[in-house]
Short mmCIF file of C-alpha atoms and ligand atoms in Angstrom, two decimals:
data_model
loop_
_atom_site.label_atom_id
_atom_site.label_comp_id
_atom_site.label_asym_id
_atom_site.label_seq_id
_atom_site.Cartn_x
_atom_site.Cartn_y
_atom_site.Cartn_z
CA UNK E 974 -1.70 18.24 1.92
CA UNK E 975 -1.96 18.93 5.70
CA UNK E 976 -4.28 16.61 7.80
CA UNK E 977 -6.79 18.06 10.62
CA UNK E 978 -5.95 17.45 14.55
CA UNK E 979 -9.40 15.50 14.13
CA UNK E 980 -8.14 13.34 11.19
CA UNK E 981 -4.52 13.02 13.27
CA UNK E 982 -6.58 12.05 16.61
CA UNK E 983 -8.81 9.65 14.67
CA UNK E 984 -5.81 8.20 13.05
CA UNK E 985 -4.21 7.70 16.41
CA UNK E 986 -7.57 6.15 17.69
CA UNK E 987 -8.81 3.82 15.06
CA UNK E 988 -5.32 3.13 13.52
CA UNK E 989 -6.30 3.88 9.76
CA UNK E 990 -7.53 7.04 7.95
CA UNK E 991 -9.58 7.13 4.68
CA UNK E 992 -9.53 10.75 2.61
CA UNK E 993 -12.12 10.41 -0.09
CA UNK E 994 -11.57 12.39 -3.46
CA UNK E 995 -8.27 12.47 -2.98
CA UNK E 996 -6.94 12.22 -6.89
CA UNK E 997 -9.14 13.35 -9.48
CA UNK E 998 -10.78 11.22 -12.60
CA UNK E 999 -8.02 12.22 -14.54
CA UNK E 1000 -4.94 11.45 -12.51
CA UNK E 1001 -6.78 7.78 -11.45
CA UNK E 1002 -7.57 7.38 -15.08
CA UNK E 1003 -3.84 7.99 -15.80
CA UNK E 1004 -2.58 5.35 -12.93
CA UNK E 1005 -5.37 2.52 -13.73
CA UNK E 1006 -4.10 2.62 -17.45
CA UNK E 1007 -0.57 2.43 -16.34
CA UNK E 1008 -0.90 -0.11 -13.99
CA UNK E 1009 -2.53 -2.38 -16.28
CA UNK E 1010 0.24 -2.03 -19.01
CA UNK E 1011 2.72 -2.71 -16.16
CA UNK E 1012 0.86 -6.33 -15.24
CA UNK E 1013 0.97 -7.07 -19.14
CA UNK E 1014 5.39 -6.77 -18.57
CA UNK E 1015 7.66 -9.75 -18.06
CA UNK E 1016 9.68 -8.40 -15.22
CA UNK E 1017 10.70 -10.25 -11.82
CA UNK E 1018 9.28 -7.44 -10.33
CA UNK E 1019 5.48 -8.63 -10.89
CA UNK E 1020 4.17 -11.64 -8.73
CA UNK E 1021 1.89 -13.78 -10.17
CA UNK E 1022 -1.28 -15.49 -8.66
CA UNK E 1023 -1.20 -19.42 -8.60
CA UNK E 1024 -3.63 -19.22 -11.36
CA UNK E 1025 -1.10 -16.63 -13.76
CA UNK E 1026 -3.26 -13.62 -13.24
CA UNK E 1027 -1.45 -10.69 -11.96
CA UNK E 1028 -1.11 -10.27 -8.03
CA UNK E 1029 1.45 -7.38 -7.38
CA UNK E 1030 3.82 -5.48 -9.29
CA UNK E 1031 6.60 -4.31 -6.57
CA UNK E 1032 8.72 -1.18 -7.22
CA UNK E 1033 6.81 -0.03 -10.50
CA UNK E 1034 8.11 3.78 -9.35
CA UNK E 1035 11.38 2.43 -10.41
CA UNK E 1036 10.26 1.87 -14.19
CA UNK E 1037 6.96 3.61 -14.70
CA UNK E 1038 7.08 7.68 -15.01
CA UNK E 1039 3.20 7.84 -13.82
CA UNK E 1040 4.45 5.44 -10.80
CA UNK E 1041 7.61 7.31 -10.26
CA UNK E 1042 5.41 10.86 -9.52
CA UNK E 1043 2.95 8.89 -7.13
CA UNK E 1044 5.60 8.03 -5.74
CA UNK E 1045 6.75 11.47 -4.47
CA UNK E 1046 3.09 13.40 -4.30
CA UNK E 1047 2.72 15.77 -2.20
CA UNK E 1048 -0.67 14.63 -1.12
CA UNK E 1049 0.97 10.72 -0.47
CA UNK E 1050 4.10 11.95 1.51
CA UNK E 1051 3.19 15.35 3.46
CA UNK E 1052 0.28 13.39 5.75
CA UNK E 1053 2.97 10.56 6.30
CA UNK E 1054 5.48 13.30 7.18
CA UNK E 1055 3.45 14.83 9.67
CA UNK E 1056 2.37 11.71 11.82
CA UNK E 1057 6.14 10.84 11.88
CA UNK E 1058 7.46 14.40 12.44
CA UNK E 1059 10.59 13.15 10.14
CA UNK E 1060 11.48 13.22 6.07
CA UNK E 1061 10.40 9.77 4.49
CA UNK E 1062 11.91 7.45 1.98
CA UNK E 1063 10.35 4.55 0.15
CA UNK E 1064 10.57 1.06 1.94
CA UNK E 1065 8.09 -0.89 -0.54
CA UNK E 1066 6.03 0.33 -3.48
CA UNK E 1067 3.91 -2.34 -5.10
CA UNK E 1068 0.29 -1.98 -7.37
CA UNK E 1069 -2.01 -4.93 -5.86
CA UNK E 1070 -4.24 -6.19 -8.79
CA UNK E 1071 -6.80 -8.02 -6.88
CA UNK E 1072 -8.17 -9.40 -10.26
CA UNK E 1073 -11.33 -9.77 -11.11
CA UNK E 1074 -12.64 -13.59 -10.77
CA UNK E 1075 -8.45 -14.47 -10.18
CA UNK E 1076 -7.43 -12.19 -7.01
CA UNK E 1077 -6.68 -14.83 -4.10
CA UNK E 1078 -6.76 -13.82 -0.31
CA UNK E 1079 -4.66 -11.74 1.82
CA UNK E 1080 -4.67 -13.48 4.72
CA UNK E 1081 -4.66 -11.61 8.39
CA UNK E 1082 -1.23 -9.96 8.98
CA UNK E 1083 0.36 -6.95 10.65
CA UNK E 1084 2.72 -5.44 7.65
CA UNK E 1085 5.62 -4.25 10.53
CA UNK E 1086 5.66 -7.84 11.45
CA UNK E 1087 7.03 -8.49 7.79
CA UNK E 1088 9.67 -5.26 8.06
CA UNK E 1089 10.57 -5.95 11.67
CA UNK E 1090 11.83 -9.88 11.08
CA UNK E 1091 12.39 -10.20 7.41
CA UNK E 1092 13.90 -6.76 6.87
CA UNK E 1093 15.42 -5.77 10.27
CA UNK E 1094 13.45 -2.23 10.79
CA UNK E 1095 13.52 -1.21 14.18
CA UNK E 1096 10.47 0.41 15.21
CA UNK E 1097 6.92 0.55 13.78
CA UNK E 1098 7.74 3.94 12.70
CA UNK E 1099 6.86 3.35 8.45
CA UNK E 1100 3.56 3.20 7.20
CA UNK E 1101 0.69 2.37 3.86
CA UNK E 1102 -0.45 5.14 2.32
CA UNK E 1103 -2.47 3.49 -0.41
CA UNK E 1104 -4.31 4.94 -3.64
CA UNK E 1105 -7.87 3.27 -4.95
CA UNK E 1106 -7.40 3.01 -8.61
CA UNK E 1107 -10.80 1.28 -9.13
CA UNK E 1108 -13.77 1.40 -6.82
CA UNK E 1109 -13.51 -0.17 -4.17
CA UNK E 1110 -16.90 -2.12 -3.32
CA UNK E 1111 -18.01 -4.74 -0.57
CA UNK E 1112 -17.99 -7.66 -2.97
CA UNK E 1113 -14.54 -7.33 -4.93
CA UNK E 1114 -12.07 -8.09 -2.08
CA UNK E 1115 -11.70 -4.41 -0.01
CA UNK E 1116 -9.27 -4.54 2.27
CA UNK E 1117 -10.22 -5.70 6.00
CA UNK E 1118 -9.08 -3.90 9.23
CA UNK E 1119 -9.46 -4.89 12.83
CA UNK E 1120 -9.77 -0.96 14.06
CA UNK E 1121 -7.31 -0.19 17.23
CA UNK E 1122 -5.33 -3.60 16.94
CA UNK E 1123 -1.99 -1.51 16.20
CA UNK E 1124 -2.05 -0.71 19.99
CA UNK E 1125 -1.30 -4.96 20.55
CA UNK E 1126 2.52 -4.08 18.93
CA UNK E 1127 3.78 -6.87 16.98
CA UNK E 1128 1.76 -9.81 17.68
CA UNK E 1129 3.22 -13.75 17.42
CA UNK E 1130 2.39 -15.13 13.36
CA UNK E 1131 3.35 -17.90 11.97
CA UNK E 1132 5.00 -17.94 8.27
CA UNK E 1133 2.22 -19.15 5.34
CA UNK E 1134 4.72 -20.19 2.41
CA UNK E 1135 1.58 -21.69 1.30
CA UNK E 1136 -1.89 -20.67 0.88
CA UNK E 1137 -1.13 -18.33 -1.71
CA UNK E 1138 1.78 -17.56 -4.31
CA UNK E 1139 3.51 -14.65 -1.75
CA UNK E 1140 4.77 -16.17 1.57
CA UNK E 1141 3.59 -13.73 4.83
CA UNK E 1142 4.16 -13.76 8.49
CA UNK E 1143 -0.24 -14.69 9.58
CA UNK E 1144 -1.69 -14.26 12.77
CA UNK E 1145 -3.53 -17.62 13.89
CA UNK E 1146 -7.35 -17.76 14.19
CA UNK E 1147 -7.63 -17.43 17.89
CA UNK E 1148 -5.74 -13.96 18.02
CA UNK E 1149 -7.88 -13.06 15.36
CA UNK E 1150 -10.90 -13.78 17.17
CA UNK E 1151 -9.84 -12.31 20.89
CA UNK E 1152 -8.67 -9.15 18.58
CA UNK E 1153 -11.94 -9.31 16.36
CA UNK E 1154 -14.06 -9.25 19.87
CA UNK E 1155 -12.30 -5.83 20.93
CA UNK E 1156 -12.51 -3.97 17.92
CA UNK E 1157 -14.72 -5.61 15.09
CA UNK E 1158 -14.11 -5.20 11.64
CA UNK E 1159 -14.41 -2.33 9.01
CA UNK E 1160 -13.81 -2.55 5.13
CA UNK E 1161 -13.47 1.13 3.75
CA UNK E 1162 -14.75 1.55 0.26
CA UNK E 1163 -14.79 3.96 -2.28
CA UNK E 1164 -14.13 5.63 -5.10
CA UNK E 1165 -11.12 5.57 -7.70
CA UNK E 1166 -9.13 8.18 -6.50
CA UNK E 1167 -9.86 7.74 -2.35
CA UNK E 1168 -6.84 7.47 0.23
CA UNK E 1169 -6.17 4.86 2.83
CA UNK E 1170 -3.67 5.28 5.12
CA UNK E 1171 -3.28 2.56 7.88
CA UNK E 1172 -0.43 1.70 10.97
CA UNK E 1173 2.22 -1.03 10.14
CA UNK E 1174 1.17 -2.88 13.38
CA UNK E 1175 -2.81 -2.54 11.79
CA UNK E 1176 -4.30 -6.06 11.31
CA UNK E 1177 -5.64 -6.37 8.46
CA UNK E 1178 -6.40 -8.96 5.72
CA UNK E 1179 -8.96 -9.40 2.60
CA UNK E 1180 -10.81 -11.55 0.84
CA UNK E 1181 -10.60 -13.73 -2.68
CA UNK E 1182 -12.49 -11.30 -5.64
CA UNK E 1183 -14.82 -13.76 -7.57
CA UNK E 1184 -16.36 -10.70 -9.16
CA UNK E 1185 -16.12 -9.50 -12.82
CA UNK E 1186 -14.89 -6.07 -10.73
CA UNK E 1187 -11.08 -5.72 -10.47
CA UNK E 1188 -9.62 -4.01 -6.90
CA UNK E 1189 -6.27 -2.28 -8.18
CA UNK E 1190 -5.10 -0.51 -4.90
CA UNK E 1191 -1.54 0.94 -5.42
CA UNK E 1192 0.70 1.19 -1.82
CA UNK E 1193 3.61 3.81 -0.96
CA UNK E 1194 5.04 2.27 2.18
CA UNK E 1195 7.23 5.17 3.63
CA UNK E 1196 9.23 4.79 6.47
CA UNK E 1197 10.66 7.70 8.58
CA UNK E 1198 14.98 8.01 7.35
CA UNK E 1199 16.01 7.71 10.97
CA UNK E 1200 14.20 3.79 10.74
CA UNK E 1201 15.42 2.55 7.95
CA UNK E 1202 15.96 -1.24 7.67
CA UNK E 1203 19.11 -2.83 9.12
CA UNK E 1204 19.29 -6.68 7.90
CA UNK E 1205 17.30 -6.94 4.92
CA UNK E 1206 17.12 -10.20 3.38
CA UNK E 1207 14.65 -9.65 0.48
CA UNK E 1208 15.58 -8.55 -2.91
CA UNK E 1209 15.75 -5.11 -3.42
CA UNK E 1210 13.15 -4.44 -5.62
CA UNK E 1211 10.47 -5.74 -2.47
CA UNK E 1212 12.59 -4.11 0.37
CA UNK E 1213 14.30 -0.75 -1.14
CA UNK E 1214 17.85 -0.18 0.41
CA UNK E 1215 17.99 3.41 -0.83
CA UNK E 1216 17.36 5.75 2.23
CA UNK E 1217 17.48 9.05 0.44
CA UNK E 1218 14.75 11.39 1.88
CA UNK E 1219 11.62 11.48 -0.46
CA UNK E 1220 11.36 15.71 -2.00
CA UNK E 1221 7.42 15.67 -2.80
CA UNK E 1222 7.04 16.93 -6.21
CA UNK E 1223 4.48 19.58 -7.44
CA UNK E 1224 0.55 19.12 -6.73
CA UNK E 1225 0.07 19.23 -10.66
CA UNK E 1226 2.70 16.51 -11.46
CA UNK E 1227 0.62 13.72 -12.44
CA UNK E 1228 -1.39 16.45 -14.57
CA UNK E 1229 1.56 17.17 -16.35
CA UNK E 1230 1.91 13.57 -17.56
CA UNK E 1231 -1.86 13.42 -18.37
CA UNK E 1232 -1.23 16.74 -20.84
CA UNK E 1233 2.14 15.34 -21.69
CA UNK E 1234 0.92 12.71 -23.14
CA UNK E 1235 -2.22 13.96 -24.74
CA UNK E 1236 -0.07 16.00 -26.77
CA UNK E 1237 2.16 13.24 -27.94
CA UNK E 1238 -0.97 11.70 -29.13
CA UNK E 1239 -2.14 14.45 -31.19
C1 SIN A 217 -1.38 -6.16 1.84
O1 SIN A 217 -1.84 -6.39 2.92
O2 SIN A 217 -0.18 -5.90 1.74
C2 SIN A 217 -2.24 -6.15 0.63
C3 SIN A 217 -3.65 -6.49 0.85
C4 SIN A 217 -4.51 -6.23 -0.32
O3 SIN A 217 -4.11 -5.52 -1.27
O4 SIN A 217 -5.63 -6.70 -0.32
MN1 MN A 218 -0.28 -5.82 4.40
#
C-alpha cells in the first residue's frame, strides 16, 4: 500500500497519519480474538497492570501465526518503507490491552527517547505503525498526540519507575504545557481496523479507561536496517536484536488464516 504526496506531506507536517478502513471486519475480527487468547497465556512476554489485568503483550509475532503475518503486511511495512526510503526490520511488537475499567495511563513520552537511551539507536529513523483492534472512542483511553512536537528532537524526561507497572522515560509538566500551547492536542478515533502511524520523537500519552469498552491497539515499531540498535539493554523479547530486513507477505495473508481456520473448524 503506497501513501499519497498529500498523506506523505501531512505526515511530515502534523507528525502522525491515520488511514481509516485499513483491515477489514474479518481480518480485525481474526486479530481481536487472537489477542485476547494471547493475554489469557502465562508468558514473560505479557506485562501486567498493577491491578493483574493485562497491559501489553510484547513480541506476540514471535508465538502467534495471526501476529506473525501482521507483522510483515504489506499494508503495515510498505508506508513505513517509503517515508524511510530503506527495508525495515522489527524493533518492538507489542498488543496494548487498554482494559476496560483496568487500563492505567500512558503517561506523556516521546517513544525514540526510550530507543535512543535504553536501546542505543542512533537516529529517530524507526517508527509506530499501529492497528485499532476495537473502536477506538473519546472515553476508553485513545491515544493523545501533541501534533508537530517531533520537530523539538528528543526532549529532556525524567525516568517514572513508578506510576504505573512499565517504567518510561516522561516529559515533565511544564514541557508539556509550552509544547501543548504550540500545537494542542488531537486524539484520533476510529474504527476496528483503522491505521495510526506516528514519529518516534511524537509526544504523545493517554489516559486511564474506566469504561466497560476495551482499547486493544496492536504496534509494529519498524526501524530502517541501516539504524538498528547498538547497546541494547532490555530483554530481547521488548527490544528485538534480529536486524533481518522485513519481506511483506501477500495482501490476502491474514485471509488465508481466517479460511484456514474456518475449515479446521468444520
Ligand atoms: C505507547 O505509547 O507506547 C502506548 C500508548 C497506548 O497504547 O495508549
Ligand atoms: Mn509510546
Amino acid at each position: 500500500m503506497r501513501l499519497s504526496q498529500d498523506q506523505i506531506e501531512a505526515f511530515h507536517e502534523q507528525g502522525y497519519l491515520i488511514i481509516p478502513d485499513c483491515f477489514s471486519p474479518e481480518e480485525v475480527d481474526l486479530l481481536r480474538r487472537e489477542g485476547e487468547a494471547i493475554y489469557r497465556l502465562d508468558r514473560q512476554e505479557i506485562w501486567r497492570e498493577k491491578s493483574g489485568a493485562p497491559r501489553t503483550a510484547f513480541a506476540a509475532h514471535t508465538y502467534n501465526e495471526a501476529f506473525r503475518r501482521l507483522g510483515r503486511h504489506p499494508r503495515l511495512i510498505e508506508p513505513v518503507e517509503q517515508v524511510f526510503g530503506e527495508k525495515l526490520y522489527m524493533h518492538q511488537y507489542k498488543v496494548n490491552a487498554k482494559a476496560a475499567f483496568e487500563g492505567e495511563v500512558w503517561q506523556w513520552h516521546q517513544d525514540y527517547g526510550t530507543w535512543a537511551r535504553d536501546d542505543g539507536m542512533p537516529e529517530p529513523r524507526a517508527m509506530n505503525i499501529s492497528v485499532f483492534l476495537d473502536e477506538v472512542m473519546p472515553i476508553n483511553g485513545p491515544l493523545m498526540f501533541i501534533p508537530k512536537s517531533h520537530r523539538h528532537g528528543v526532549l529532556n524526561a525524567g525516568h517514572d519507575l513508578e506510576t504505573t507497572s512499565y517504567p518510561l522515560w516522561t516529559l515533565d509538566k511544564a514541557t508539556v504545557t509550552t509544547l501543548v500551547e504550540q500545537g494542542g492536542i488531537v486524539a484520533p478515533t476510529g474504527k476496528p481496523g483503522t491505521v495510526l502511524m506516528f514519529h518516534g520523537n511524537l509526544v504523545h500519552g493517554s489516559a486511564g479507561n474506566i469504561t466497560p469498552y476495551p482499547r486493544k491497539i496492536v504496534y509494529l515499531t519498524l526501524c530502517a536496517v541501516s539504524n538498528h540498535i547498538r547497546r541494547p539493554t532490555r530483554p530481547d523479547w521488548i527490544a528485538h536484536r534480529d536486524f533481518t530486513p522485513i519481506e511483506p507477505l501477500a495482501d490476502d495473508c491474514l485471509m488465508e488464516l481466517v479460511r484456514e481456520k474456518r475449515e479446521a473448524a468444520e
